[in-house]
């Protein structure tokens, strides 16, 4: 893990959702939720496998009816990751889900409000050692709390979680994590801040109903990342109106970007493109992203629009490709190592990245003819400089026009 990027994490207790530790210094885990009917066992399992492949550590499935609970009994033993049952209004579904063998439950205090029902579930969860997430949701806050606080406020959401905790305390149950999600980013941030002051139970972060990407990604990242950077949060979920695999991917990418999880896949960087670009950088970067897909190659890979500046601008990348004079110039740690026809550049990039991942940078350098590659790169660089001049973006011409405009 990178260090020095995130404020020290706030200490929380540790619980286990099946084999996955949550809180107490464990790596921040990634969650998502299936969107199939849980009674569709094969369809749900397919989605769970896709989520696990995209880096999801824990998957939640709805348990809203008897058929769903029966589906869970078949899903749980075949799932590659722990399964949490999401309980809506019927506490009996929580009991049924535990009977099915789920490794965790999510209860919404706004939906199951009878103390006897809450305590019956907590007692059973205690006996079975199954953790429960108290999942407060701004949109379904207990009406009594809504009334008392004059709306959905951070204080009301925290109080809702504390009320539920008090019921759990009465039966001696404490395998708990908590969320206080809202669709408003400032509201959820403040609610989690207050909650983290009030409890040391692990916290599950999320912006609820964030919507489709890209807005949903932006909102979720704004809320989740802000809190993680303050050391708050032990497990996260992006709630997107999209294929859940996108949620898992986004969660993993966020944690990797913040240095909270080891990099698993390629970190693709690309130049913003400019007048020097010899290729359509957006299209080639997309092609490269698709070619790397879910391959487990934890390298930083650069796609650069020109060989004039690309290798230098991306010298910190492990490997990269820069276009020039209809050719692709491959570079490793800023040094040119090979030159290939432009239409082979993405395939070559993937092939060399796989080689580096397996054998290391030094082996790649030993394999390269750097003298020839650097000579060819220098040749293409001078062809481009001769054709485009030193100011390919015509900035100097624009500055002359600006000066005329301002002084006239
Ligand atoms: S100078 Fe080259 S590498 Fe830099 S932004 Fe322009 S095209 Fe991309």
mmCIF file of C-alpha atoms and ligand atoms in Angstrom:
data_model
loop_
_atom_site.group_PDB
_atom_site.id
_atom_site.type_symbol
_atom_site.label_atom_id
_atom_site.label_comp_id
_atom_site.label_asym_id
_atom_site.label_seq_id
_atom_site.Cartn_x
_atom_site.Cartn_y
_atom_site.Cartn_z
ATOM 1 C CA UNK A 1 0.000 0.000 0.000
ATOM 2 C CA UNK A 2 1.180 3.545 -0.703
ATOM 3 C CA UNK A 3 1.740 5.568 2.404
ATOM 4 C CA UNK A 4 1.326 9.206 3.222
ATOM 5 C CA UNK A 5 -1.722 9.644 1.002
ATOM 6 C CA UNK A 6 -4.576 9.353 3.470
ATOM 7 C CA UNK A 7 -4.965 10.670 6.996
ATOM 8 C CA UNK A 8 -4.581 7.933 9.575
ATOM 9 C CA UNK A 9 -7.689 5.742 9.625
ATOM 10 C CA UNK A 10 -9.988 6.190 12.590
ATOM 11 C CA UNK A 11 -9.812 3.127 14.809
ATOM 12 C CA UNK A 12 -12.881 0.925 14.652
ATOM 13 C CA UNK A 13 -13.755 -2.522 15.972
ATOM 14 C CA UNK A 14 -13.362 -5.408 13.614
ATOM 15 C CA UNK A 15 -16.121 -7.710 12.465
ATOM 16 C CA UNK A 16 -16.027 -10.455 9.859
ATOM 17 C CA UNK A 17 -18.450 -10.843 6.991
ATOM 18 C CA UNK A 18 -17.686 -14.472 6.265
ATOM 19 C CA UNK A 19 -13.969 -14.495 5.493
ATOM 20 C CA UNK A 20 -13.734 -10.726 4.913
ATOM 21 C CA UNK A 21 -12.590 -8.606 7.876
ATOM 22 C CA UNK A 22 -14.235 -5.179 8.101
ATOM 23 C CA UNK A 23 -12.856 -2.431 10.332
ATOM 24 C CA UNK A 24 -10.077 -2.635 12.880
ATOM 25 C CA UNK A 25 -7.378 -1.794 10.329
ATOM 26 C CA UNK A 26 -8.516 -4.314 7.685
ATOM 27 C CA UNK A 27 -8.222 -3.183 4.044
ATOM 28 C CA UNK A 28 -11.255 -1.138 3.003
ATOM 29 C CA UNK A 29 -13.546 -3.649 1.309
ATOM 30 C CA UNK A 30 -15.664 -3.201 -1.811
ATOM 31 C CA UNK A 31 -19.329 -4.106 -1.931
ATOM 32 C CA UNK A 32 -21.994 -4.181 -4.584
ATOM 33 C CA UNK A 33 -25.463 -5.573 -5.004
ATOM 34 C CA UNK A 34 -27.005 -7.924 -7.534
ATOM 35 C CA UNK A 35 -29.925 -6.657 -9.617
ATOM 36 C CA UNK A 36 -31.301 -10.054 -10.561
ATOM 37 C CA UNK A 37 -34.211 -11.707 -8.799
ATOM 38 C CA UNK A 38 -32.558 -13.681 -6.010
ATOM 39 C CA UNK A 39 -34.858 -16.602 -6.832
ATOM 40 C CA UNK A 40 -33.060 -16.762 -10.210
ATOM 41 C CA UNK A 41 -30.168 -18.740 -8.771
ATOM 42 C CA UNK A 42 -28.080 -19.168 -11.931
ATOM 43 C CA UNK A 43 -28.556 -15.560 -13.088
ATOM 44 C CA UNK A 44 -27.663 -14.233 -9.646
ATOM 45 C CA UNK A 45 -24.599 -16.455 -9.375
ATOM 46 C CA UNK A 46 -23.422 -15.273 -12.784
ATOM 47 C CA UNK A 47 -23.651 -11.696 -11.591
ATOM 48 C CA UNK A 48 -21.878 -12.525 -8.322
ATOM 49 C CA UNK A 49 -19.001 -14.132 -10.251
ATOM 50 C CA UNK A 50 -18.763 -11.086 -12.535
ATOM 51 C CA UNK A 51 -18.678 -8.819 -9.481
ATOM 52 C CA UNK A 52 -16.011 -10.902 -7.760
ATOM 53 C CA UNK A 53 -13.963 -10.793 -10.979
ATOM 54 C CA UNK A 54 -14.195 -6.995 -10.979
ATOM 55 C CA UNK A 55 -12.793 -6.819 -7.441
ATOM 56 C CA UNK A 56 -15.920 -6.956 -5.299
ATOM 57 C CA UNK A 57 -15.226 -8.435 -1.834
ATOM 58 C CA UNK A 58 -18.796 -8.784 -0.535
ATOM 59 C CA UNK A 59 -22.063 -9.013 -2.495
ATOM 60 C CA UNK A 60 -25.530 -8.114 -1.265
ATOM 61 C CA UNK A 61 -28.660 -9.771 -2.609
ATOM 62 C CA UNK A 62 -32.200 -8.756 -1.916
ATOM 63 C CA UNK A 63 -34.220 -11.075 0.308
ATOM 64 C CA UNK A 64 -37.709 -9.709 -0.081
ATOM 65 C CA UNK A 65 -39.765 -12.902 -0.329
ATOM 66 C CA UNK A 66 -39.654 -16.577 0.502
ATOM 67 C CA UNK A 67 -38.473 -17.522 -3.004
ATOM 68 C CA UNK A 68 -35.502 -15.176 -2.555
ATOM 69 C CA UNK A 69 -34.556 -16.806 0.762
ATOM 70 C CA UNK A 70 -34.787 -20.218 -0.882
ATOM 71 C CA UNK A 71 -32.587 -18.931 -3.710
ATOM 72 C CA UNK A 72 -30.030 -17.765 -1.147
ATOM 73 C CA UNK A 73 -29.831 -21.277 0.278
ATOM 74 C CA UNK A 74 -28.545 -22.390 -3.135
ATOM 75 C CA UNK A 75 -26.472 -19.302 -3.896
ATOM 76 C CA UNK A 76 -24.468 -18.986 -0.661
ATOM 77 C CA UNK A 77 -22.621 -22.334 -0.885
ATOM 78 C CA UNK A 78 -21.612 -21.649 -4.511
ATOM 79 C CA UNK A 79 -20.646 -18.002 -4.140
ATOM 80 C CA UNK A 80 -16.955 -17.034 -4.365
ATOM 81 C CA UNK A 81 -17.531 -14.127 -1.924
ATOM 82 C CA UNK A 82 -19.599 -13.648 1.255
ATOM 83 C CA UNK A 83 -23.277 -12.847 0.722
ATOM 84 C CA UNK A 84 -25.299 -10.288 2.636
ATOM 85 C CA UNK A 85 -29.091 -10.402 2.557
ATOM 86 C CA UNK A 86 -30.852 -7.075 2.205
ATOM 87 C CA UNK A 87 -34.001 -7.115 4.307
ATOM 88 C CA UNK A 88 -36.745 -4.693 3.517
ATOM 89 C CA UNK A 89 -39.883 -4.714 5.656
ATOM 90 C CA UNK A 90 -40.344 -8.253 6.920
ATOM 91 C CA UNK A 91 -38.179 -9.307 9.827
ATOM 92 C CA UNK A 92 -39.058 -12.926 9.079
ATOM 93 C CA UNK A 93 -37.056 -12.604 5.860
ATOM 94 C CA UNK A 94 -33.996 -11.848 8.020
ATOM 95 C CA UNK A 95 -34.568 -15.064 9.957
ATOM 96 C CA UNK A 96 -35.077 -16.975 6.710
ATOM 97 C CA UNK A 97 -31.884 -15.504 5.179
ATOM 98 C CA UNK A 98 -29.880 -16.629 8.202
ATOM 99 C CA UNK A 99 -31.403 -20.059 7.823
ATOM 100 C CA UNK A 100 -30.174 -19.944 4.197
ATOM 101 C CA UNK A 101 -26.632 -19.405 5.524
ATOM 102 C CA UNK A 102 -25.916 -15.770 4.566
ATOM 103 C CA UNK A 103 -22.777 -14.245 6.056
ATOM 104 C CA UNK A 104 -24.418 -10.902 6.859
ATOM 105 C CA UNK A 105 -27.652 -8.956 6.986
ATOM 106 C CA UNK A 106 -28.611 -5.412 6.198
ATOM 107 C CA UNK A 107 -31.535 -3.959 8.129
ATOM 108 C CA UNK A 108 -33.084 -0.568 7.456
ATOM 109 C CA UNK A 109 -34.273 0.879 10.776
ATOM 110 C CA UNK A 110 -36.755 3.030 8.857
ATOM 111 C CA UNK A 111 -38.479 -0.097 7.543
ATOM 112 C CA UNK A 112 -38.445 -2.604 10.423
ATOM 113 C CA UNK A 113 -39.530 -0.580 13.422
ATOM 114 C CA UNK A 114 -41.073 -2.959 15.969
ATOM 115 C CA UNK A 115 -38.555 -3.405 18.821
ATOM 116 C CA UNK A 116 -39.600 -7.047 19.308
ATOM 117 C CA UNK A 117 -38.887 -7.818 15.666
ATOM 118 C CA UNK A 118 -35.517 -6.038 15.710
ATOM 119 C CA UNK A 119 -34.493 -7.885 18.880
ATOM 120 C CA UNK A 120 -35.651 -11.247 17.529
ATOM 121 C CA UNK A 121 -33.374 -10.789 14.511
ATOM 122 C CA UNK A 122 -30.451 -9.584 16.657
ATOM 123 C CA UNK A 123 -30.823 -12.552 19.032
ATOM 124 C CA UNK A 124 -30.724 -15.006 16.149
ATOM 125 C CA UNK A 125 -27.777 -13.177 14.541
ATOM 126 C CA UNK A 126 -25.935 -13.326 17.862
ATOM 127 C CA UNK A 127 -26.492 -17.077 18.173
ATOM 128 C CA UNK A 128 -25.265 -17.628 14.631
ATOM 129 C CA UNK A 129 -22.433 -15.076 14.730
ATOM 130 C CA UNK A 130 -23.872 -13.236 11.711
ATOM 131 C CA UNK A 131 -23.064 -9.504 11.516
ATOM 132 C CA UNK A 132 -25.725 -6.921 10.747
ATOM 133 C CA UNK A 133 -25.395 -3.604 9.000
ATOM 134 C CA UNK A 134 -27.659 -0.935 10.377
ATOM 135 C CA UNK A 135 -28.412 0.726 7.065
ATOM 136 C CA UNK A 136 -29.981 4.111 7.716
ATOM 137 C CA UNK A 137 -31.226 5.740 4.540
ATOM 138 C CA UNK A 138 -32.142 9.423 4.339
ATOM 139 C CA UNK A 139 -35.046 8.635 2.027
ATOM 140 C CA UNK A 140 -36.698 6.140 4.378
ATOM 141 C CA UNK A 141 -35.970 7.711 7.751
ATOM 142 C CA UNK A 142 -38.317 6.770 10.595
ATOM 143 C CA UNK A 143 -41.180 9.351 10.361
ATOM 144 C CA UNK A 144 -40.973 10.040 14.119
ATOM 145 C CA UNK A 145 -37.333 11.090 13.754
ATOM 146 C CA UNK A 146 -38.152 13.092 10.644
ATOM 147 C CA UNK A 147 -40.772 14.977 12.611
ATOM 148 C CA UNK A 148 -38.609 15.555 15.661
ATOM 149 C CA UNK A 149 -35.616 16.841 13.703
ATOM 150 C CA UNK A 150 -37.664 18.811 11.192
ATOM 151 C CA UNK A 151 -36.517 16.752 8.214
ATOM 152 C CA UNK A 152 -33.677 14.497 7.181
ATOM 153 C CA UNK A 153 -30.693 15.891 9.054
ATOM 154 C CA UNK A 154 -27.325 14.355 9.965
ATOM 155 C CA UNK A 155 -28.445 14.319 13.609
ATOM 156 C CA UNK A 156 -31.660 12.455 12.755
ATOM 157 C CA UNK A 157 -29.766 9.832 10.768
ATOM 158 C CA UNK A 158 -27.221 9.288 13.531
ATOM 159 C CA UNK A 159 -30.016 9.038 16.109
ATOM 160 C CA UNK A 160 -31.754 6.417 13.982
ATOM 161 C CA UNK A 161 -28.581 4.299 13.986
ATOM 162 C CA UNK A 162 -28.164 4.775 17.734
ATOM 163 C CA UNK A 163 -31.738 3.708 18.445
ATOM 164 C CA UNK A 164 -31.160 0.490 16.540
ATOM 165 C CA UNK A 165 -27.859 -0.049 18.336
ATOM 166 C CA UNK A 166 -29.658 0.329 21.670
ATOM 167 C CA UNK A 167 -32.051 -2.497 20.736
ATOM 168 C CA UNK A 168 -29.093 -4.661 19.775
ATOM 169 C CA UNK A 169 -27.388 -3.810 23.080
ATOM 170 C CA UNK A 170 -30.424 -5.057 24.975
ATOM 171 C CA UNK A 171 -29.801 -8.552 23.643
ATOM 172 C CA UNK A 172 -25.998 -8.288 23.843
ATOM 173 C CA UNK A 173 -25.437 -8.214 20.084
ATOM 174 C CA UNK A 174 -22.560 -6.125 18.770
ATOM 175 C CA UNK A 175 -21.427 -7.582 15.428
ATOM 176 C CA UNK A 176 -22.483 -4.390 13.770
ATOM 177 C CA UNK A 177 -21.464 -2.036 11.016
ATOM 178 C CA UNK A 178 -23.388 1.091 10.196
ATOM 179 C CA UNK A 179 -24.241 3.268 7.226
ATOM 180 C CA UNK A 180 -26.026 6.620 7.092
ATOM 181 C CA UNK A 181 -26.522 7.091 3.368
ATOM 182 C CA UNK A 182 -28.241 9.971 1.662
ATOM 183 C CA UNK A 183 -28.477 11.074 -1.938
ATOM 184 C CA UNK A 184 -27.203 14.514 -0.935
ATOM 185 C CA UNK A 185 -23.424 14.418 -0.743
ATOM 186 C CA UNK A 186 -22.971 17.184 1.897
ATOM 187 C CA UNK A 187 -25.672 15.537 4.053
ATOM 188 C CA UNK A 188 -24.111 12.087 3.967
ATOM 189 C CA UNK A 189 -20.626 13.482 4.621
ATOM 190 C CA UNK A 190 -21.817 15.332 7.707
ATOM 191 C CA UNK A 191 -23.857 12.349 8.931
ATOM 192 C CA UNK A 192 -20.849 10.023 8.674
ATOM 193 C CA UNK A 193 -18.596 12.573 10.387
ATOM 194 C CA UNK A 194 -20.991 12.780 13.316
ATOM 195 C CA UNK A 195 -21.468 9.028 13.388
ATOM 196 C CA UNK A 196 -17.722 8.383 13.473
ATOM 197 C CA UNK A 197 -17.493 10.619 16.553
ATOM 198 C CA UNK A 198 -20.351 8.776 18.227
ATOM 199 C CA UNK A 199 -19.347 5.143 17.655
ATOM 200 C CA UNK A 200 -16.390 2.889 16.977
ATOM 201 C CA UNK A 201 -18.406 0.359 14.974
ATOM 202 C CA UNK A 202 -17.058 -0.045 11.439
ATOM 203 C CA UNK A 203 -18.734 2.202 8.873
ATOM 204 C CA UNK A 204 -20.063 1.304 5.431
ATOM 205 C CA UNK A 205 -19.892 4.340 3.114
ATOM 206 C CA UNK A 206 -22.099 5.220 0.191
ATOM 207 C CA UNK A 207 -24.126 7.897 -1.540
ATOM 208 C CA UNK A 208 -27.523 6.369 -2.063
ATOM 209 C CA UNK A 209 -29.387 6.619 -5.388
ATOM 210 C CA UNK A 210 -26.421 8.391 -6.950
ATOM 211 C CA UNK A 211 -27.873 7.771 -10.416
ATOM 212 C CA UNK A 212 -26.298 6.770 -13.715
ATOM 213 C CA UNK A 213 -22.659 7.491 -14.625
ATOM 214 C CA UNK A 214 -20.981 9.884 -15.031
ATOM 215 C CA UNK A 215 -22.954 12.007 -12.532
ATOM 216 C CA UNK A 216 -23.461 9.005 -10.232
ATOM 217 C CA UNK A 217 -19.743 8.269 -10.255
ATOM 218 C CA UNK A 218 -18.904 11.887 -9.474
ATOM 219 C CA UNK A 219 -21.374 12.115 -6.587
ATOM 220 C CA UNK A 220 -20.318 8.790 -5.093
ATOM 221 C CA UNK A 221 -16.645 9.605 -5.398
ATOM 222 C CA UNK A 222 -17.146 13.068 -3.903
ATOM 223 C CA UNK A 223 -18.830 11.607 -0.820
ATOM 224 C CA UNK A 224 -16.847 8.417 -0.337
ATOM 225 C CA UNK A 225 -13.413 9.849 -1.136
ATOM 226 C CA UNK A 226 -13.882 12.885 1.106
ATOM 227 C CA UNK A 227 -14.610 10.629 4.066
ATOM 228 C CA UNK A 228 -11.882 8.103 3.279
ATOM 229 C CA UNK A 229 -9.368 10.952 3.100
ATOM 230 C CA UNK A 230 -10.444 11.917 6.616
ATOM 231 C CA UNK A 231 -9.776 8.364 7.770
ATOM 232 C CA UNK A 232 -13.493 7.514 7.986
ATOM 233 C CA UNK A 233 -14.911 4.348 6.414
ATOM 234 C CA UNK A 234 -14.184 0.634 6.463
ATOM 235 C CA UNK A 235 -16.184 -0.689 3.515
ATOM 236 C CA UNK A 236 -17.725 1.087 0.525
ATOM 237 C CA UNK A 237 -20.381 0.749 -2.127
ATOM 238 C CA UNK A 238 -21.008 2.831 -5.231
ATOM 239 C CA UNK A 239 -24.797 2.879 -5.812
ATOM 240 C CA UNK A 240 -25.049 3.435 -9.545
ATOM 241 C CA UNK A 241 -27.915 3.087 -11.958
ATOM 242 C CA UNK A 242 -25.753 0.831 -14.109
ATOM 243 C CA UNK A 243 -24.449 -2.696 -14.431
ATOM 244 C CA UNK A 244 -23.287 -3.532 -10.881
ATOM 245 C CA UNK A 245 -19.902 -4.555 -12.295
ATOM 246 C CA UNK A 246 -19.347 -0.837 -12.865
ATOM 247 C CA UNK A 247 -19.946 -0.260 -9.154
ATOM 248 C CA UNK A 248 -17.327 -2.812 -8.188
ATOM 249 C CA UNK A 249 -14.863 -1.473 -10.741
ATOM 250 C CA UNK A 250 -15.355 2.107 -9.552
ATOM 251 C CA UNK A 251 -14.931 1.082 -5.919
ATOM 252 C CA UNK A 252 -11.719 -0.740 -6.666
ATOM 253 C CA UNK A 253 -10.360 2.090 -8.781
ATOM 254 C CA UNK A 254 -11.110 4.623 -6.064
ATOM 255 C CA UNK A 255 -9.374 2.591 -3.369
ATOM 256 C CA UNK A 256 -6.382 2.001 -5.634
ATOM 257 C CA UNK A 257 -6.196 5.703 -6.531
ATOM 258 C CA UNK A 258 -6.199 6.639 -2.827
ATOM 259 C CA UNK A 259 -3.538 4.051 -2.057
ATOM 260 C CA UNK A 260 -5.926 2.116 0.189
ATOM 261 C CA UNK A 261 -5.754 -1.119 -1.799
ATOM 262 C CA UNK A 262 -3.011 -2.759 -3.798
ATOM 263 C CA UNK A 263 -3.248 -2.089 -7.510
ATOM 264 C CA UNK A 264 -4.709 -5.120 -9.264
ATOM 265 C CA UNK A 265 -5.166 -3.964 -12.840
ATOM 266 C CA UNK A 266 -3.534 -1.502 -15.171
ATOM 267 C CA UNK A 267 -3.513 2.170 -14.187
ATOM 268 C CA UNK A 268 -3.956 3.702 -17.629
ATOM 269 C CA UNK A 269 -2.872 7.288 -18.048
ATOM 270 C CA UNK A 270 -3.062 9.221 -21.298
ATOM 271 C CA UNK A 271 -2.074 12.666 -22.454
ATOM 272 C CA UNK A 272 -4.872 15.183 -23.005
ATOM 273 C CA UNK A 273 -3.822 15.457 -26.684
ATOM 274 C CA UNK A 274 -2.949 18.666 -28.495
ATOM 275 C CA UNK A 275 -1.921 19.977 -31.883
ATOM 276 C CA UNK A 276 1.030 17.569 -31.925
ATOM 277 C CA UNK A 277 -1.062 14.424 -31.547
ATOM 278 C CA UNK A 278 -0.369 11.893 -34.264
ATOM 279 C CA UNK A 279 -3.271 9.650 -33.296
ATOM 280 C CA UNK A 280 -6.777 9.927 -31.900
ATOM 281 C CA UNK A 281 -5.619 9.653 -28.287
ATOM 282 C CA UNK A 282 -9.141 9.109 -26.919
ATOM 283 C CA UNK A 283 -9.802 6.191 -29.296
ATOM 284 C CA UNK A 284 -6.406 4.556 -28.735
ATOM 285 C CA UNK A 285 -6.654 4.949 -24.944
ATOM 286 C CA UNK A 286 -10.107 3.331 -25.082
ATOM 287 C CA UNK A 287 -8.777 0.532 -27.283
ATOM 288 C CA UNK A 288 -5.911 -0.035 -24.827
ATOM 289 C CA UNK A 289 -8.295 -0.015 -21.852
ATOM 290 C CA UNK A 290 -10.440 -2.649 -23.548
ATOM 291 C CA UNK A 291 -7.403 -4.732 -24.516
ATOM 292 C CA UNK A 292 -6.159 -4.784 -20.912
ATOM 293 C CA UNK A 293 -9.689 -5.440 -19.614
ATOM 294 C CA UNK A 294 -9.562 -7.291 -16.322
ATOM 295 C CA UNK A 295 -6.029 -8.653 -16.856
ATOM 296 C CA UNK A 296 -4.205 -8.550 -13.562
ATOM 297 C CA UNK A 297 -1.288 -6.368 -14.608
ATOM 298 C CA UNK A 298 -0.653 -3.823 -11.837
ATOM 299 C CA UNK A 299 1.450 -1.439 -13.943
ATOM 300 C CA UNK A 300 1.053 2.189 -14.882
ATOM 301 C CA UNK A 301 0.611 2.312 -18.661
ATOM 302 C CA UNK A 302 0.714 5.498 -20.742
ATOM 303 C CA UNK A 303 -0.882 6.277 -24.094
ATOM 304 C CA UNK A 304 0.702 9.443 -25.505
ATOM 305 C CA UNK A 305 -0.225 11.337 -28.626
ATOM 306 C CA UNK A 306 3.261 12.077 -29.934
ATOM 307 C CA UNK A 307 6.807 10.868 -29.695
ATOM 308 C CA UNK A 308 8.111 14.448 -29.505
ATOM 309 C CA UNK A 309 7.054 14.858 -25.880
ATOM 310 C CA UNK A 310 5.240 11.636 -24.919
ATOM 311 C CA UNK A 311 8.090 9.490 -23.548
ATOM 312 C CA UNK A 312 9.386 12.419 -21.487
ATOM 313 C CA UNK A 313 5.980 13.545 -20.192
ATOM 314 C CA UNK A 314 5.184 9.969 -19.119
ATOM 315 C CA UNK A 315 8.656 9.015 -17.922
ATOM 316 C CA UNK A 316 7.311 7.788 -14.574
ATOM 317 C CA UNK A 317 4.960 5.287 -16.202
ATOM 318 C CA UNK A 318 6.173 1.691 -16.219
ATOM 319 C CA UNK A 319 5.467 1.385 -19.904
ATOM 320 C CA UNK A 320 3.901 3.488 -22.621
ATOM 321 C CA UNK A 321 3.353 4.045 -26.281
ATOM 322 C CA UNK A 322 3.719 7.272 -28.249
ATOM 323 C CA UNK A 323 2.727 7.851 -31.846
ATOM 324 C CA UNK A 324 5.015 9.386 -34.421
ATOM 325 C CA UNK A 325 5.251 9.428 -38.193
ATOM 326 C CA UNK A 326 2.744 6.545 -38.568
ATOM 327 C CA UNK A 327 4.671 4.395 -36.114
ATOM 328 C CA UNK A 328 4.229 3.443 -32.482
ATOM 329 C CA UNK A 329 7.170 4.040 -30.175
ATOM 330 C CA UNK A 330 7.158 1.851 -27.129
ATOM 331 C CA UNK A 331 8.956 3.141 -24.064
ATOM 332 C CA UNK A 332 9.741 1.671 -20.660
ATOM 333 C CA UNK A 333 10.396 4.113 -17.811
ATOM 334 C CA UNK A 334 10.878 6.883 -20.405
ATOM 335 C CA UNK A 335 13.376 4.938 -22.551
ATOM 336 C CA UNK A 336 12.456 3.887 -26.070
ATOM 337 C CA UNK A 337 12.578 0.128 -26.413
ATOM 338 C CA UNK A 338 10.813 -0.750 -29.677
ATOM 339 C CA UNK A 339 9.160 0.727 -32.737
ATOM 340 C CA UNK A 340 6.168 -0.891 -34.468
ATOM 341 C CA UNK A 341 3.626 0.019 -37.165
ATOM 342 C CA UNK A 342 0.924 2.300 -35.753
ATOM 343 C CA UNK A 343 -1.854 -0.293 -36.088
ATOM 344 C CA UNK A 344 0.127 -2.753 -33.940
ATOM 345 C CA UNK A 345 0.841 -0.370 -31.090
ATOM 346 C CA UNK A 346 -1.885 -1.464 -28.702
ATOM 347 C CA UNK A 347 -1.143 -5.182 -29.167
ATOM 348 C CA UNK A 348 2.561 -4.509 -28.617
ATOM 349 C CA UNK A 349 1.805 -2.484 -25.520
ATOM 350 C CA UNK A 350 -0.203 -5.330 -24.014
ATOM 351 C CA UNK A 351 2.435 -7.902 -24.945
ATOM 352 C CA UNK A 352 5.270 -5.913 -23.328
ATOM 353 C CA UNK A 353 3.169 -5.109 -20.260
ATOM 354 C CA UNK A 354 2.555 -8.827 -19.777
ATOM 355 C CA UNK A 355 6.267 -9.497 -20.195
ATOM 356 C CA UNK A 356 7.198 -6.839 -17.594
ATOM 357 C CA UNK A 357 4.564 -8.128 -15.213
ATOM 358 C CA UNK A 358 6.051 -11.595 -15.449
ATOM 359 C CA UNK A 359 9.781 -10.885 -15.723
ATOM 360 C CA UNK A 360 10.321 -7.318 -14.490
ATOM 361 C CA UNK A 361 11.619 -4.070 -15.963
ATOM 362 C CA UNK A 362 15.254 -5.169 -16.133
ATOM 363 C CA UNK A 363 14.423 -8.240 -18.201
ATOM 364 C CA UNK A 364 12.394 -6.035 -20.546
ATOM 365 C CA UNK A 365 15.311 -3.641 -20.970
ATOM 366 C CA UNK A 366 17.631 -6.574 -21.666
ATOM 367 C CA UNK A 367 15.237 -7.791 -24.344
ATOM 368 C CA UNK A 368 15.041 -4.360 -26.003
ATOM 369 C CA UNK A 369 17.239 -2.919 -28.693
ATOM 370 C CA UNK A 370 17.254 0.518 -27.055
ATOM 371 C CA UNK A 371 19.946 1.909 -29.357
ATOM 372 C CA UNK A 372 17.885 1.190 -32.452
ATOM 373 C CA UNK A 373 14.603 2.250 -30.792
ATOM 374 C CA UNK A 374 16.053 5.552 -29.612
ATOM 375 C CA UNK A 375 17.587 6.210 -33.018
ATOM 376 C CA UNK A 376 14.208 5.590 -34.712
ATOM 377 C CA UNK A 377 12.393 7.754 -32.150
ATOM 378 C CA UNK A 378 14.882 10.585 -32.714
ATOM 379 C CA UNK A 379 14.322 10.247 -36.461
ATOM 380 C CA UNK A 380 10.521 10.472 -36.152
ATOM 381 C CA UNK A 381 10.826 13.276 -33.622
ATOM 382 C CA UNK A 382 12.835 15.371 -36.065
ATOM 383 C CA UNK A 383 10.445 14.589 -38.946
ATOM 384 C CA UNK A 384 7.575 15.867 -36.777
ATOM 385 C CA UNK A 385 9.468 18.908 -35.554
ATOM 386 C CA UNK A 386 10.386 19.771 -39.152
ATOM 387 C CA UNK A 387 6.739 19.406 -40.230
ATOM 388 C CA UNK A 388 5.071 21.047 -37.218
ATOM 389 C CA UNK A 389 7.773 23.366 -35.917
ATOM 390 C CA UNK A 390 8.444 23.914 -32.243
ATOM 391 C CA UNK A 391 4.971 25.366 -31.690
ATOM 392 C CA UNK A 392 2.555 22.772 -33.018
ATOM 393 C CA UNK A 393 -0.332 24.275 -31.060
ATOM 394 C CA UNK A 394 0.128 27.680 -32.705
ATOM 395 C CA UNK A 395 0.215 29.260 -29.252
ATOM 396 C CA UNK A 396 2.681 31.963 -30.355
ATOM 397 C CA UNK A 397 0.324 33.070 -33.171
ATOM 398 C CA UNK A 398 -2.559 33.235 -30.728
ATOM 399 C CA UNK A 399 -0.517 35.292 -28.271
ATOM 400 C CA UNK A 400 0.251 37.803 -31.028
ATOM 401 C CA UNK A 401 -3.513 38.072 -31.752
ATOM 402 C CA UNK A 402 -4.319 38.433 -28.033
ATOM 403 C CA UNK A 403 -1.812 41.258 -27.703
ATOM 404 C CA UNK A 404 -3.286 43.015 -30.726
ATOM 405 C CA UNK A 405 -6.814 42.657 -29.271
ATOM 406 C CA UNK A 406 -5.822 43.927 -25.850
ATOM 407 C CA UNK A 407 -3.791 46.906 -27.059
ATOM 408 C CA UNK A 408 -6.050 48.035 -29.936
HETATM 409 S S1 LIG B 1 2.728 17.172 -26.760
HETATM 410 FE FE1 LIG B 1 2.370 15.067 -27.478
HETATM 411 S S2 LIG B 1 2.222 13.890 -25.567
HETATM 412 FE FE2 LIG B 1 1.972 16.039 -24.985
HETATM 413 S S3 LIG B 1 -0.241 16.428 -25.025
HETATM 414 FE FE3 LIG B 1 0.527 16.957 -27.074
HETATM 415 S S4 LIG B 1 0.252 15.049 -28.238
HETATM 416 FE FE4 LIG B 1 0.132 14.487 -26.096
#
